[in-house]
Amino acid sequence: MQTPGTAPARGPDAPPEQGASTVDAPIVPDAEFDRALPPLSDDINAPLEPMPADAPATAASVPAPARDAAAQPITPGELPPPPAPDAALAQPLEPLSAFNSEPLRSVADIKDQEAPDIRYASEVRGLDPLGLTDEFNSLSALREGKGKADNATQVAARGREDEQLAVRLMKSLGYYDGTAISTIENVPGEKQRLKAIVSATPGQQYKLGTITVQTQPTTPPDLVRKELPLRTGDPIEAARVQGAEANVSLKLPQQGYPFVKVGERDILLDEQTGRGDYTLPVDTGPRSSFGVLRTEGDPVFDLKHLNVFPRFDEGQLYDNRKADDLREALVATGLFNGVGVQPVRTGTILPDGTEQVDLMVRQTRGPAKSLSGGAGFQTGQGVTVEGTFTNRNRFPPEGALILGAIAGTQQQGVSATFRRQNAGRRDRTVTLIASALRANYDAFEAFTGTLAGRISYDSTPIWQKRFTYSYGFELVGTNESVFDFGENDRTRRTYGVLALPGQVLFDTSDNLLNPTRGYRLKLNLSPETSVQGSVQPYARTLVEGTAYYPVSDKLVIAGRVRAGSIFGIARDDIAPSRRYYGGGGGSVRGYGFQRLGPLEPASSLVPGDKDRDEARDLRPIGGRSINEFSIEARYRFGNFGIVPFLDAGNAYESSLPNASDLKFGAGIGGRFYTNFGPMRVDVATPLNPRPGDAKVALYISIGQAF
C-alpha cells in the first residue's frame, strides 16, 4: 500500500530502497507545499494580482515565435523585445459609407431586369436503336426548357433529370443494367451557347425466364395462365407485363370471377443468364353466378322496373360485361345523376358449385325536367325554331310528358307527346302524339291535326343496336290547297287519312350522329286509306341505303341511295302533304325545299297577275315516286371539317321512279363537331336548273345530311 500524497521513486536515478521509511517519504512536505501557494482572496470578483516586475523568465515562458534561429539570445530573467508594430493596423478605419452594402443577387431576384441569356441545344444518344427517342423527347426536361435557361447550373440540373428519365425508359424495355450520363459543352465561337448531351448505354436486355402464377384452383384449371399472355423468352417490357396483368383483371370477371385481385409481381433477375423469373400471385375469389338485384339510394326506380333492364337470368354464370350493360341502360334513361352496379357476395352456394352474387344498384336521382331548343335555315323552307319542354318521369316509371312548339317562316304548330320508355321490356318505347300544324310551302298549304301512336324498339346514344323496328297508327285530318286540273287552278280540299306505318332498320355503322364506317338499310311501309269523298286504300313505300367508308383517319366517303313509291291510288286523290317531293337539305341540295318533281302547268299562270307571272311561281304538285343519290367526301381536321358533295334525284308522277330526268346539285359544306353531333352548313348550286330555280341554296342544321 502507498500512503496518499506520496509516490515511490522510479527510474534509473532513483536511490536504492533502504527500507519502508525511505520509500514512503514525501517528495515535498505538505507544510512546505502550502507555504508556496499564493494567498487567495475570499472575494471572487476581486481583480487579479499584478505580475511581479522582476519575475524570472524561463525558456518555457518565451513565446514560440521568439524562439527561432534568428532571435537574439535571451538572458535569463528578461522578456524578449516586442515585435515591430504593423503599419496597416495603425491606419484609421474607412467610413461605413465607403463600403458596398448591396447584397448578392440570385436569378430569382431579377424581376424587371434582363435575365442572363443562356441558350442551349440538346441531344440524346443511344436510345434510337431501342425506339425510345421520340418518347424521351416528349418527356425530356431539356426539351421542355425550349433551349433557354437562366444559367449553366440550371441546364446541368435538367440534364441530370434526363439521365434518370433515360434509365427509366430503358428499364421499361427490360434493360435493367442501362446507364445514362449528361454532359454540358460550350459551343465554340458562341458566347453563352451550350450543348447538353445525354448519352445512354442500354446494356443487355433481360427476358422472362420461368413464369409462375400462384392462385386457387379455377374452372377451367388453366384459366389464369391462359389469360396472362406472357411467354418465356419475351422481353421484360413494362407495358407488356402490365398489359398482361390487366388482361387477367379484365377477363376473369367475364368468366365467373367478379372478385379477382392481382397481387404484386416479383421478378428475380439473373445477370449471368439475362433472364428474370416472374411470379404473380392472383386471388381469384369464388366462381360466381348471377343472383338478384338489390337497390339503395334515391328510389328513382323500384325493383320491379329495375328487373326490366338486365340481359341475364338468375343462376347464369357471372359476366362483368352484362353488369356494365345494366348500368349503361340505366344511364341512358336520363333520370340519374349517378348510378352504380356492384356485385355483392351472399355466401349461398348453388348446386353447380358457384356462389350466388347479387347486384347492388345504387341510385342517385337526377333532374327529370329539361328545356331544349333548336334552330335551322334552309332555302325554300326558311327559318325554323323549335322548343321542347320534357318531364321524363311525369308518369312513373319513365312516363314522359313532352310539350313542343315550332315557329318558322313557313310552319307553325304545337304538339303534346306521352312516351313510356322500357315499357314492359328493355328498349321498347310506347308513344302517343297529338299535334296541330300549319304548313305553308310552295307545294301546298295545310292545316293538319294528327293523333298517332307507335311502338318501337330503338337504339339509344349509349347502346346502338343493329336491328330496330317500329309500328303504329296515324289518324290525320287535313285541309290543304291542291291543284285541280279540271279547274286549272288551286282549290282547298279536306282529307282524312288512316295509316299503319312500319319501319325496320339494319344498322352496322359505328355512330348514330356521325358515322365513319359501316352501312344502314331502312325499309318503310305504310298501308293507308284516304277518305276524300270516297275510301281509297293505297300503300306508301320507301327504301334507303347508306354506306360509310374511311379512306384514312381524316377522310370518310359517304354515299346514299333512296327510292320510294306509292301504289294503288291516283296522284290527285292523295293529300298533297303525303306525296313525294325532291329537293332540300335532306334530299337534292341546290334545289329549294320540295321544288323537285312535277310542277303546275304553265297555263295556270294568269297574264298580268304580278303575284304569279314568273316561272318561279309554277309550284310543285308532288308525285307518286322518288329516287335520290348522294355522295360526300367528309374531311375532318380537329373539330372542323370540309365536305364537298354531289346529289342527284327527282320525283315523278308515275308510281315507279326512273332515271330519265335526274336533277344534279353540287356544293361544299362546313362542319363544326361537338359532343352531341356536328353542326352543318352547306352551300349548293343546281347543275341543270329549271327556269325559276335559284342559283345558290343554303342549308344550316345539326347532324350530317345522312
mmCIF file of C-alpha atoms in Angstrom, residues 300-301 305 392-400 418 420:
data_model
loop_
_atom_site.group_PDB
_atom_site.id
_atom_site.type_symbol
_atom_site.label_atom_id
_atom_site.label_comp_id
_atom_site.label_asym_id
_atom_site.label_seq_id
_atom_site.Cartn_x
_atom_site.Cartn_y
_atom_site.Cartn_z
ATOM 1 C CA VAL A 300 -85.877 6.510 -58.937
ATOM 2 C CA PHE A 301 -86.988 3.006 -59.956
ATOM 3 C CA HIS A 305 -88.941 -1.789 -63.031
ATOM 4 C CA ARG A 392 -89.128 12.489 -68.280
ATOM 5 C CA ASN A 393 -90.807 10.897 -65.249
ATOM 6 C CA ARG A 394 -94.178 12.643 -65.095
ATOM 7 C CA PHE A 395 -95.934 9.256 -65.091
ATOM 8 C CA PRO A 396 -93.539 6.864 -63.275
ATOM 9 C CA PRO A 397 -91.781 4.779 -64.235
ATOM 10 C CA GLU A 398 -90.321 6.562 -67.262
ATOM 11 C CA GLY A 399 -93.604 8.028 -68.418
ATOM 12 C CA ALA A 400 -92.587 11.289 -70.060
ATOM 13 C CA PHE A 418 -96.723 10.838 -73.984
ATOM 14 C CA ARG A 420 -93.020 5.495 -71.945
#
